[in-house]
Amino acid sequence: MSRICIPEYEYAERIKKAAKAVADAGLDVMIVNSTESDYADVRYFSGFWPLFERAGVAIAANGDAALMCGPESTIFSADVSRIQKIYPSLNYRESANPAYPEFKNNTYRDTFKGIGVTGDHIKIGISGYLTTTAVMMDALRADYPNAEIRIVDEIMVGLRQIKSENELACLREGYRIAEIATKAVMEKLRPGVTELAMVGIAQQAIYENGAEYEGLPMYVFSEKSTSHAISRPGYRVINDGDLVQLNLSAKIDGYSSAVGIPVCVGKMSAEKRRYVEFCLQAHDWTTAQLKAGILASDVAKGFYNLYKENGYESNYVYGPCHGTGLIEVEAPWMETSSNYILQPGMTFQVDTFLSAPGYGMRWEKGIVIRENGCESMCAPIGTIYEL
């Protein structure tokens, strides 16, 4: 059975498209940088996911590209990278800040020369600015004091927001595995188990069924910790009557899929049911709005008004959707200030979170924007479970 993954030719196509975008922006070269936790831009072009160290990709307007990695990743990156030119550099070393006194360093000038970018008065774009460290920027400015350096995050958003069929296949497989993990956890969920014990069940399920890693740190939160919009599971013992938030995930060739549902261990109180049902109502409302040609801010404004009109304004935390793909939360977000139009092939998590007194809940699934609506990449959600 063949493994679902991004084929070699698609990496080459991505670099070609990026080079055109670099040229169209009037740049000589663009750098994207990544960390272990946010690897997306570098992996998008190279397939390389750094460990401990950082990594970067330089793409010239002429179509040539190079991977930059830390000193310890030279052989590792060469084994997995779809980009053949690799320049190990101290700019990408790990945070322990080893000196590597015997290491022969590659500067940005070395890398750029290797892909045909020469001269002093060049124009450099940085995309994915938030994953670019001060060390990288200081070194770039030191190597090119006369260069024009611009932040061009819009280039990578434009390249990544419309998914190919190969990308969608990776995402769908991740959702399939996340659903298996959800079922496995629900079969074991009962009073007396801990949040982390349930994470163990989920991890076993995803790896046994083909995932390369978690798509996000597994969410198994109970009662008070369900109020955390972002959090990590702990040693808390789950009790009878607790609301438990499941948000389980699987990563396939870098693509991260997650499914979120609230579950009650035992009978749900009337108050909890009221909040859970409204949260589901808001989730279903959002799904019904999504189709190509719609202004993203219109969906977000309508979502916020739905909370206000039903008396849940104080329970609102954030907008209705965020992009998804190589990172489970990626640009673009869907907010009241979002001025972009939904396009076919864009992928989002319909991520509906509600903060109630002392607890919270989330309904979440992945969708693809289509001409006349949206396509769910996972099985339908919406059953209110009382175990």
mmCIF file of C-alpha atoms in Angstrom:
data_model
loop_
_atom_site.group_PDB
_atom_site.id
_atom_site.type_symbol
_atom_site.label_atom_id
_atom_site.label_comp_id
_atom_site.label_asym_id
_atom_site.label_seq_id
_atom_site.Cartn_x
_atom_site.Cartn_y
_atom_site.Cartn_z
ATOM 1 C CA MET A 1 0.000 0.000 0.000
ATOM 2 C CA SER A 2 1.477 3.337 -1.065
ATOM 3 C CA ARG A 3 1.959 6.018 1.564
ATOM 4 C CA ILE A 4 -0.077 9.219 1.258
ATOM 5 C CA CYS A 5 2.421 12.055 0.849
ATOM 6 C CA ILE A 6 3.426 15.073 -1.205
ATOM 7 C CA PRO A 7 5.126 13.880 -4.415
ATOM 8 C CA GLU A 8 8.596 15.087 -5.439
ATOM 9 C CA TYR A 9 7.353 17.109 -8.409
ATOM 10 C CA GLU A 10 5.121 19.243 -6.208
ATOM 11 C CA TYR A 11 8.109 20.519 -4.229
ATOM 12 C CA ALA A 12 9.726 21.671 -7.476
ATOM 13 C CA GLU A 13 6.484 23.368 -8.536
ATOM 14 C CA ARG A 14 6.315 25.225 -5.221
ATOM 15 C CA ILE A 15 9.820 26.641 -5.627
ATOM 16 C CA LYS A 16 9.020 27.714 -9.194
ATOM 17 C CA LYS A 17 5.862 29.545 -8.039
ATOM 18 C CA ALA A 18 7.728 31.150 -5.160
ATOM 19 C CA ALA A 19 10.504 32.356 -7.469
ATOM 20 C CA LYS A 20 7.911 34.028 -9.684
ATOM 21 C CA ALA A 21 6.343 35.709 -6.651
ATOM 22 C CA VAL A 22 9.803 36.895 -5.572
ATOM 23 C CA ALA A 23 10.447 38.368 -9.014
ATOM 24 C CA ASP A 24 6.970 39.927 -9.199
ATOM 25 C CA ALA A 25 7.625 41.622 -5.834
ATOM 26 C CA GLY A 26 10.801 43.167 -7.220
ATOM 27 C CA LEU A 27 13.056 41.130 -4.945
ATOM 28 C CA ASP A 28 16.302 39.356 -5.684
ATOM 29 C CA VAL A 29 15.813 36.679 -3.031
ATOM 30 C CA MET A 30 13.368 35.594 -0.324
ATOM 31 C CA ILE A 31 14.168 33.840 2.943
ATOM 32 C CA VAL A 32 11.694 31.750 4.925
ATOM 33 C CA ASN A 33 12.669 30.500 8.364
ATOM 34 C CA SER A 34 11.253 27.820 10.622
ATOM 35 C CA THR A 35 11.595 26.346 14.089
ATOM 36 C CA GLU A 36 10.893 22.856 15.338
ATOM 37 C CA SER A 37 7.440 23.924 16.538
ATOM 38 C CA ASP A 38 6.560 26.029 13.471
ATOM 39 C CA TYR A 39 8.302 24.202 10.649
ATOM 40 C CA ALA A 40 5.743 24.931 7.944
ATOM 41 C CA ASP A 41 7.456 27.285 5.483
ATOM 42 C CA VAL A 42 10.747 25.382 5.359
ATOM 43 C CA ARG A 43 9.029 22.009 5.122
ATOM 44 C CA TYR A 44 6.739 23.357 2.384
ATOM 45 C CA PHE A 45 9.717 23.759 0.069
ATOM 46 C CA SER A 46 12.167 21.139 1.307
ATOM 47 C CA GLY A 47 10.372 18.445 3.286
ATOM 48 C CA PHE A 48 12.840 19.112 6.117
ATOM 49 C CA TRP A 49 11.580 19.457 9.706
ATOM 50 C CA PRO A 50 14.316 20.772 12.030
ATOM 51 C CA LEU A 51 14.962 19.238 15.431
ATOM 52 C CA PHE A 52 16.402 21.421 18.243
ATOM 53 C CA GLU A 53 17.934 23.706 15.622
ATOM 54 C CA ARG A 54 16.307 26.161 13.225
ATOM 55 C CA ALA A 55 16.186 26.017 9.433
ATOM 56 C CA GLY A 56 15.682 28.364 6.507
ATOM 57 C CA VAL A 57 15.155 28.305 2.766
ATOM 58 C CA ALA A 58 16.475 30.954 0.387
ATOM 59 C CA ILE A 59 14.713 31.226 -2.982
ATOM 60 C CA ALA A 60 16.124 33.449 -5.718
ATOM 61 C CA ALA A 61 14.089 35.215 -8.370
ATOM 62 C CA ASN A 62 16.015 33.106 -10.902
ATOM 63 C CA GLY A 63 14.364 29.923 -9.552
ATOM 64 C CA ASP A 64 17.291 28.469 -7.626
ATOM 65 C CA ALA A 65 16.944 27.558 -3.939
ATOM 66 C CA ALA A 66 19.041 26.470 -0.957
ATOM 67 C CA LEU A 67 18.316 25.020 2.475
ATOM 68 C CA MET A 68 20.043 26.509 5.514
ATOM 69 C CA CYS A 69 20.323 24.348 8.628
ATOM 70 C CA GLY A 70 22.152 24.190 11.937
ATOM 71 C CA PRO A 71 25.617 22.630 12.280
ATOM 72 C CA GLU A 72 24.341 19.311 13.638
ATOM 73 C CA SER A 73 21.707 18.792 10.933
ATOM 74 C CA THR A 74 24.031 18.635 7.935
ATOM 75 C CA ILE A 75 23.647 14.903 7.283
ATOM 76 C CA PHE A 76 20.051 14.725 8.546
ATOM 77 C CA SER A 77 18.875 17.503 6.229
ATOM 78 C CA ALA A 78 20.739 16.044 3.250
ATOM 79 C CA ASP A 79 18.972 12.716 3.793
ATOM 80 C CA VAL A 80 15.462 14.182 3.672
ATOM 81 C CA SER A 81 15.597 17.519 1.844
ATOM 82 C CA ARG A 82 14.129 17.882 -1.643
ATOM 83 C CA ILE A 83 16.456 20.880 -2.054
ATOM 84 C CA GLN A 84 19.932 19.690 -2.984
ATOM 85 C CA LYS A 85 21.948 22.779 -2.049
ATOM 86 C CA ILE A 86 22.463 22.822 1.723
ATOM 87 C CA TYR A 87 24.387 25.419 3.738
ATOM 88 C CA PRO A 88 24.916 24.660 7.439
ATOM 89 C CA SER A 89 25.154 27.894 9.389
ATOM 90 C CA LEU A 90 25.657 29.141 12.935
ATOM 91 C CA ASN A 91 22.668 31.420 12.341
ATOM 92 C CA TYR A 92 20.493 28.310 12.690
ATOM 93 C CA ARG A 93 22.143 26.685 15.717
ATOM 94 C CA GLU A 94 20.151 25.492 18.716
ATOM 95 C CA SER A 95 19.187 27.735 21.642
ATOM 96 C CA ALA A 96 21.882 26.270 23.935
ATOM 97 C CA ASN A 97 24.152 28.458 21.789
ATOM 98 C CA PRO A 98 27.142 26.121 21.307
ATOM 99 C CA ALA A 99 30.216 27.813 19.833
ATOM 100 C CA TYR A 100 31.275 24.971 17.486
ATOM 101 C CA PRO A 101 34.844 26.358 17.294
ATOM 102 C CA GLU A 102 35.898 23.794 14.664
ATOM 103 C CA PHE A 103 32.856 24.333 12.434
ATOM 104 C CA LYS A 104 33.237 26.010 9.034
ATOM 105 C CA ASN A 105 30.367 28.468 8.974
ATOM 106 C CA ASN A 106 28.309 29.506 5.939
ATOM 107 C CA THR A 107 27.135 33.104 5.879
ATOM 108 C CA TYR A 108 24.092 34.464 4.054
ATOM 109 C CA ARG A 109 26.535 35.717 1.414
ATOM 110 C CA ASP A 110 27.752 32.139 0.885
ATOM 111 C CA THR A 111 24.196 30.876 0.522
ATOM 112 C CA PHE A 112 23.067 33.644 -1.825
ATOM 113 C CA LYS A 113 26.152 33.272 -4.017
ATOM 114 C CA GLY A 114 25.374 29.555 -4.274
ATOM 115 C CA ILE A 115 21.973 30.336 -5.808
ATOM 116 C CA GLY A 116 23.222 33.065 -8.112
ATOM 117 C CA VAL A 117 22.465 36.196 -6.067
ATOM 118 C CA THR A 118 25.424 38.573 -6.004
ATOM 119 C CA GLY A 119 26.109 42.226 -5.255
ATOM 120 C CA ASP A 120 25.667 44.464 -2.237
ATOM 121 C CA HIS A 121 22.616 46.574 -3.062
ATOM 122 C CA ILE A 122 20.175 43.694 -3.351
ATOM 123 C CA LYS A 123 16.533 43.425 -2.324
ATOM 124 C CA ILE A 124 15.781 40.720 0.236
ATOM 125 C CA GLY A 125 12.336 39.558 1.359
ATOM 126 C CA ILE A 126 11.608 37.863 4.690
ATOM 127 C CA SER A 127 8.435 35.789 4.744
ATOM 128 C CA GLY A 128 7.262 34.142 7.934
ATOM 129 C CA TYR A 129 8.749 37.010 9.914
ATOM 130 C CA LEU A 130 7.565 35.776 13.326
ATOM 131 C CA THR A 131 9.750 32.656 13.016
ATOM 132 C CA THR A 132 12.823 34.707 12.115
ATOM 133 C CA THR A 133 15.072 35.220 15.135
ATOM 134 C CA ALA A 134 17.085 38.269 16.105
ATOM 135 C CA VAL A 135 20.248 36.235 15.432
ATOM 136 C CA MET A 136 19.161 35.651 11.831
ATOM 137 C CA MET A 137 18.213 39.285 11.240
ATOM 138 C CA ASP A 138 21.413 40.615 12.815
ATOM 139 C CA ALA A 139 23.524 38.289 10.671
ATOM 140 C CA LEU A 140 21.621 39.215 7.511
ATOM 141 C CA ARG A 141 22.066 42.934 8.149
ATOM 142 C CA ALA A 142 25.753 42.423 8.952
ATOM 143 C CA ASP A 143 26.302 40.515 5.693
ATOM 144 C CA TYR A 144 24.263 42.994 3.646
ATOM 145 C CA PRO A 145 24.439 46.453 5.252
ATOM 146 C CA ASN A 146 23.423 48.106 1.962
ATOM 147 C CA ALA A 147 20.532 45.783 1.123
ATOM 148 C CA GLU A 148 16.860 46.636 1.168
ATOM 149 C CA ILE A 149 15.170 44.147 3.515
ATOM 150 C CA ARG A 150 11.375 43.890 3.386
ATOM 151 C CA ILE A 151 8.815 41.797 5.270
ATOM 152 C CA VAL A 152 6.754 39.937 2.675
ATOM 153 C CA ASP A 153 4.620 37.539 4.716
ATOM 154 C CA GLU A 154 1.880 37.856 2.102
ATOM 155 C CA ILE A 155 3.941 35.793 -0.347
ATOM 156 C CA MET A 156 3.822 32.637 1.753
ATOM 157 C CA VAL A 157 0.174 33.174 2.710
ATOM 158 C CA GLY A 158 -0.638 33.423 -0.987
ATOM 159 C CA LEU A 159 1.335 30.302 -1.875
ATOM 160 C CA ARG A 160 0.015 28.098 0.934
ATOM 161 C CA GLN A 161 -3.651 29.074 1.295
ATOM 162 C CA ILE A 162 -4.972 27.194 -1.779
ATOM 163 C CA LYS A 163 -4.378 23.471 -1.280
ATOM 164 C CA SER A 164 -3.529 20.971 -3.999
ATOM 165 C CA GLU A 165 -5.242 17.607 -4.256
ATOM 166 C CA ASN A 166 -2.132 15.995 -2.759
ATOM 167 C CA GLU A 167 -2.298 18.327 0.229
ATOM 168 C CA LEU A 168 -6.000 17.593 0.680
ATOM 169 C CA ALA A 169 -5.297 13.863 0.579
ATOM 170 C CA CYS A 170 -2.773 14.249 3.416
ATOM 171 C CA LEU A 171 -5.260 16.272 5.457
ATOM 172 C CA ARG A 172 -8.128 13.827 4.908
ATOM 173 C CA GLU A 173 -5.949 10.927 6.025
ATOM 174 C CA GLY A 174 -5.058 12.861 9.174
ATOM 175 C CA TYR A 175 -8.722 13.450 9.965
ATOM 176 C CA ARG A 176 -9.466 9.760 9.426
ATOM 177 C CA ILE A 177 -6.816 8.823 11.973
ATOM 178 C CA ALA A 178 -7.908 11.547 14.416
ATOM 179 C CA GLU A 179 -11.403 10.060 14.349
ATOM 180 C CA ILE A 180 -9.994 6.623 15.197
ATOM 181 C CA ALA A 181 -8.144 8.175 18.150
ATOM 182 C CA THR A 182 -11.307 9.928 19.324
ATOM 183 C CA LYS A 183 -13.231 6.668 19.318
ATOM 184 C CA ALA A 184 -10.409 4.895 21.182
ATOM 185 C CA VAL A 185 -10.328 7.539 23.916
ATOM 186 C CA MET A 186 -14.112 7.561 24.344
ATOM 187 C CA GLU A 187 -14.050 3.802 24.858
ATOM 188 C CA LYS A 188 -11.626 4.249 27.791
ATOM 189 C CA LEU A 189 -12.944 7.512 29.220
ATOM 190 C CA ARG A 190 -14.470 7.046 32.682
ATOM 191 C CA PRO A 191 -14.199 8.447 36.220
ATOM 192 C CA GLY A 192 -10.789 7.835 37.769
ATOM 193 C CA VAL A 193 -8.585 8.124 34.676
ATOM 194 C CA THR A 194 -6.244 11.080 34.168
ATOM 195 C CA GLU A 195 -6.099 13.476 31.242
ATOM 196 C CA LEU A 196 -2.595 12.297 30.372
ATOM 197 C CA ALA A 197 -3.591 8.630 30.469
ATOM 198 C CA MET A 198 -6.188 9.404 27.792
ATOM 199 C CA VAL A 199 -3.542 11.217 25.757
ATOM 200 C CA GLY A 200 -1.569 7.970 25.825
ATOM 201 C CA ILE A 201 -4.548 6.120 24.351
ATOM 202 C CA ALA A 202 -4.829 8.723 21.597
ATOM 203 C CA GLN A 203 -1.127 8.606 20.777
ATOM 204 C CA GLN A 204 -1.150 4.829 20.507
ATOM 205 C CA ALA A 205 -4.101 5.025 18.119
ATOM 206 C CA ILE A 206 -2.579 7.593 15.773
ATOM 207 C CA TYR A 207 0.798 5.870 15.489
ATOM 208 C CA GLU A 208 -0.744 2.429 15.003
ATOM 209 C CA ASN A 209 -2.835 3.829 12.156
ATOM 210 C CA GLY A 210 -0.106 5.607 10.203
ATOM 211 C CA ALA A 211 0.427 9.100 11.603
ATOM 212 C CA GLU A 212 3.967 10.483 11.703
ATOM 213 C CA TYR A 213 3.213 12.636 14.760
ATOM 214 C CA GLU A 214 0.494 14.528 16.577
ATOM 215 C CA GLY A 215 -1.033 17.324 14.523
ATOM 216 C CA LEU A 216 -1.098 19.413 17.690
ATOM 217 C CA PRO A 217 -0.437 18.574 21.361
ATOM 218 C CA MET A 218 -3.399 16.312 22.166
ATOM 219 C CA TYR A 219 -6.223 18.096 23.969
ATOM 220 C CA VAL A 220 -7.817 16.023 26.705
ATOM 221 C CA PHE A 221 -8.979 18.653 29.194
ATOM 222 C CA SER A 222 -11.480 18.094 31.980
ATOM 223 C CA GLU A 223 -13.814 20.470 33.798
ATOM 224 C CA LYS A 224 -11.821 23.574 34.868
ATOM 225 C CA SER A 225 -9.057 23.077 32.290
ATOM 226 C CA THR A 226 -11.646 23.049 29.485
ATOM 227 C CA SER A 227 -11.829 26.814 30.020
ATOM 228 C CA HIS A 228 -8.342 27.126 28.534
ATOM 229 C CA ALA A 229 -8.571 28.112 24.869
ATOM 230 C CA ILE A 230 -4.966 26.920 24.534
ATOM 231 C CA SER A 231 -3.502 24.577 27.117
ATOM 232 C CA ARG A 232 -1.882 21.223 27.808
ATOM 233 C CA PRO A 233 -3.307 18.135 29.530
ATOM 234 C CA GLY A 234 -2.114 17.246 33.007
ATOM 235 C CA TYR A 235 -2.420 14.725 35.812
ATOM 236 C CA ARG A 236 -5.931 15.828 36.747
ATOM 237 C CA VAL A 237 -8.221 12.895 37.580
ATOM 238 C CA ILE A 238 -11.461 12.950 35.609
ATOM 239 C CA ASN A 239 -14.568 12.718 37.792
ATOM 240 C CA ASP A 240 -18.194 11.781 37.276
ATOM 241 C CA GLY A 241 -20.103 14.689 35.730
ATOM 242 C CA ASP A 242 -16.986 16.343 34.317
ATOM 243 C CA LEU A 243 -17.082 17.987 30.932
ATOM 244 C CA VAL A 244 -14.099 16.711 28.926
ATOM 245 C CA GLN A 245 -12.793 18.463 25.839
ATOM 246 C CA LEU A 246 -11.289 16.180 23.219
ATOM 247 C CA ASN A 247 -9.282 17.734 20.392
ATOM 248 C CA LEU A 248 -7.273 14.898 18.910
ATOM 249 C CA SER A 249 -5.030 15.103 15.902
ATOM 250 C CA ALA A 250 -2.719 13.356 13.473
ATOM 251 C CA LYS A 251 0.020 14.567 11.145
ATOM 252 C CA ILE A 252 0.537 13.100 7.656
ATOM 253 C CA ASP A 253 3.667 14.205 5.756
ATOM 254 C CA GLY A 254 3.589 17.409 7.771
ATOM 255 C CA TYR A 255 -0.130 18.131 7.304
ATOM 256 C CA SER A 256 -1.973 18.478 10.588
ATOM 257 C CA SER A 257 -5.606 17.515 11.106
ATOM 258 C CA ALA A 258 -7.672 17.810 14.304
ATOM 259 C CA VAL A 259 -11.225 17.029 15.395
ATOM 260 C CA GLY A 260 -12.703 18.602 18.525
ATOM 261 C CA ILE A 261 -15.795 17.599 20.509
ATOM 262 C CA PRO A 262 -16.960 18.117 24.099
ATOM 263 C CA VAL A 263 -17.901 14.960 26.004
ATOM 264 C CA CYS A 264 -19.526 14.581 29.422
ATOM 265 C CA VAL A 265 -18.503 11.742 31.733
ATOM 266 C CA GLY A 266 -21.915 10.902 33.138
ATOM 267 C CA LYS A 267 -25.027 13.049 32.960
ATOM 268 C CA MET A 268 -24.598 16.607 31.713
ATOM 269 C CA SER A 269 -26.123 19.359 33.850
ATOM 270 C CA ALA A 270 -28.813 21.543 32.304
ATOM 271 C CA GLU A 271 -26.488 24.557 32.382
ATOM 272 C CA LYS A 272 -23.670 22.724 30.617
ATOM 273 C CA ARG A 273 -26.050 21.398 27.999
ATOM 274 C CA ARG A 274 -27.313 24.920 27.291
ATOM 275 C CA TYR A 275 -23.789 26.166 26.607
ATOM 276 C CA VAL A 276 -22.781 23.083 24.616
ATOM 277 C CA GLU A 277 -25.895 23.325 22.460
ATOM 278 C CA PHE A 278 -25.349 27.011 21.699
ATOM 279 C CA CYS A 279 -21.694 26.361 20.876
ATOM 280 C CA LEU A 280 -22.832 23.681 18.428
ATOM 281 C CA GLN A 281 -25.432 26.077 17.007
ATOM 282 C CA ALA A 282 -22.691 28.652 16.369
ATOM 283 C CA HIS A 283 -20.511 25.949 14.796
ATOM 284 C CA ASP A 284 -23.271 24.829 12.429
ATOM 285 C CA TRP A 285 -24.128 28.466 11.600
ATOM 286 C CA THR A 286 -20.509 29.076 10.580
ATOM 287 C CA THR A 287 -20.368 25.986 8.398
ATOM 288 C CA ALA A 288 -23.510 27.102 6.565
ATOM 289 C CA GLN A 289 -21.974 30.484 5.666
ATOM 290 C CA LEU A 290 -18.785 29.211 4.057
ATOM 291 C CA LYS A 291 -18.465 29.278 0.278
ATOM 292 C CA ALA A 292 -16.317 30.858 -2.404
ATOM 293 C CA GLY A 293 -16.840 34.571 -3.030
ATOM 294 C CA ILE A 294 -17.737 35.487 0.556
ATOM 295 C CA LEU A 295 -15.806 38.237 2.373
ATOM 296 C CA ALA A 296 -14.155 36.622 5.402
ATOM 297 C CA SER A 297 -14.974 39.530 7.714
ATOM 298 C CA ASP A 298 -18.690 39.154 6.928
ATOM 299 C CA VAL A 299 -18.625 35.623 8.347
ATOM 300 C CA ALA A 300 -16.701 36.767 11.419
ATOM 301 C CA LYS A 301 -19.029 39.713 12.051
ATOM 302 C CA GLY A 302 -22.083 37.516 11.708
ATOM 303 C CA PHE A 303 -20.540 34.978 14.080
ATOM 304 C CA TYR A 304 -19.887 37.630 16.726
ATOM 305 C CA ASN A 305 -23.401 39.030 16.310
ATOM 306 C CA LEU A 306 -24.828 35.540 16.807
ATOM 307 C CA TYR A 307 -23.182 35.452 20.246
ATOM 308 C CA LYS A 308 -24.442 38.948 21.065
ATOM 309 C CA GLU A 309 -28.008 38.387 19.896
ATOM 310 C CA ASN A 310 -28.335 35.175 21.925
ATOM 311 C CA GLY A 311 -26.892 36.636 25.119
ATOM 312 C CA TYR A 312 -23.474 34.978 24.888
ATOM 313 C CA GLU A 313 -21.316 38.024 24.122
ATOM 314 C CA SER A 314 -19.343 37.601 27.366
ATOM 315 C CA ASN A 315 -18.603 33.994 26.381
ATOM 316 C CA TYR A 316 -17.016 34.960 23.045
ATOM 317 C CA VAL A 317 -13.219 34.487 22.771
ATOM 318 C CA TYR A 318 -12.189 34.547 19.084
ATOM 319 C CA GLY A 319 -13.471 34.340 15.525
ATOM 320 C CA PRO A 320 -15.107 31.404 13.745
ATOM 321 C CA CYS A 321 -12.285 29.902 11.647
ATOM 322 C CA HIS A 322 -8.562 29.742 11.103
ATOM 323 C CA GLY A 323 -6.560 28.377 8.218
ATOM 324 C CA THR A 324 -5.177 24.871 8.441
ATOM 325 C CA GLY A 325 -2.586 22.817 6.608
ATOM 326 C CA LEU A 326 1.034 22.180 7.485
ATOM 327 C CA ILE A 327 0.350 23.761 10.849
ATOM 328 C CA GLU A 328 -3.037 23.071 12.432
ATOM 329 C CA VAL A 329 -3.413 26.818 12.987
ATOM 330 C CA GLU A 330 -2.085 28.753 10.013
ATOM 331 C CA ALA A 331 -2.895 31.942 8.133
ATOM 332 C CA PRO A 332 -5.321 33.270 7.236
ATOM 333 C CA TRP A 333 -7.518 33.684 10.287
ATOM 334 C CA MET A 334 -11.138 34.662 9.820
ATOM 335 C CA GLU A 335 -11.728 37.787 11.927
ATOM 336 C CA THR A 336 -13.905 40.884 11.862
ATOM 337 C CA SER A 337 -10.948 42.743 10.332
ATOM 338 C CA SER A 338 -10.240 40.146 7.597
ATOM 339 C CA ASN A 339 -10.510 41.742 4.150
ATOM 340 C CA TYR A 340 -9.937 38.715 1.897
ATOM 341 C CA ILE A 341 -12.419 36.751 -0.218
ATOM 342 C CA LEU A 342 -12.896 33.016 0.334
ATOM 343 C CA GLN A 343 -11.572 31.029 -2.633
ATOM 344 C CA PRO A 344 -12.081 27.430 -3.765
ATOM 345 C CA GLY A 345 -9.399 25.169 -2.301
ATOM 346 C CA MET A 346 -8.811 27.202 0.849
ATOM 347 C CA THR A 347 -8.856 25.048 3.982
ATOM 348 C CA PHE A 348 -10.028 26.076 7.430
ATOM 349 C CA GLN A 349 -10.708 24.663 10.839
ATOM 350 C CA VAL A 350 -14.224 25.652 11.856
ATOM 351 C CA ASP A 351 -13.063 26.218 15.421
ATOM 352 C CA THR A 352 -15.971 27.194 17.668
ATOM 353 C CA PHE A 353 -14.911 27.920 21.236
ATOM 354 C CA LEU A 354 -17.134 29.142 24.049
ATOM 355 C CA SER A 355 -15.986 30.196 27.508
ATOM 356 C CA ALA A 356 -18.564 29.367 30.209
ATOM 357 C CA PRO A 357 -18.311 30.031 33.973
ATOM 358 C CA GLY A 358 -15.468 27.764 35.149
ATOM 359 C CA TYR A 359 -15.282 25.626 32.033
ATOM 360 C CA GLY A 360 -15.375 25.843 28.252
ATOM 361 C CA MET A 361 -15.965 23.814 25.105
ATOM 362 C CA ARG A 362 -14.971 23.568 21.467
ATOM 363 C CA TRP A 363 -16.508 22.016 18.377
ATOM 364 C CA GLU A 364 -13.916 21.786 15.621
ATOM 365 C CA LYS A 365 -13.535 20.223 12.185
ATOM 366 C CA GLY A 366 -11.647 20.834 8.950
ATOM 367 C CA ILE A 367 -13.311 22.036 5.749
ATOM 368 C CA VAL A 368 -12.430 22.928 2.152
ATOM 369 C CA ILE A 369 -14.023 25.966 0.509
ATOM 370 C CA ARG A 370 -15.983 25.076 -2.634
ATOM 371 C CA GLU A 371 -17.964 27.171 -5.136
ATOM 372 C CA ASN A 372 -21.356 26.593 -3.507
ATOM 373 C CA GLY A 373 -20.474 25.740 0.066
ATOM 374 C CA CYS A 374 -17.807 23.873 1.953
ATOM 375 C CA GLU A 375 -16.728 20.236 2.081
ATOM 376 C CA SER A 376 -15.999 18.642 5.445
ATOM 377 C CA MET A 377 -12.761 16.667 5.568
ATOM 378 C CA CYS A 378 -13.968 14.543 8.488
ATOM 379 C CA ALA A 379 -17.113 12.670 9.449
ATOM 380 C CA PRO A 380 -20.015 14.806 10.714
ATOM 381 C CA ILE A 381 -19.724 16.049 14.283
ATOM 382 C CA GLY A 382 -22.525 17.281 16.504
ATOM 383 C CA THR A 383 -23.582 14.380 18.713
ATOM 384 C CA ILE A 384 -23.645 15.424 22.362
ATOM 385 C CA TYR A 385 -22.041 12.544 24.219
ATOM 386 C CA GLU A 386 -22.855 11.569 27.813
ATOM 387 C CA LEU A 387 -20.760 8.520 28.649
#
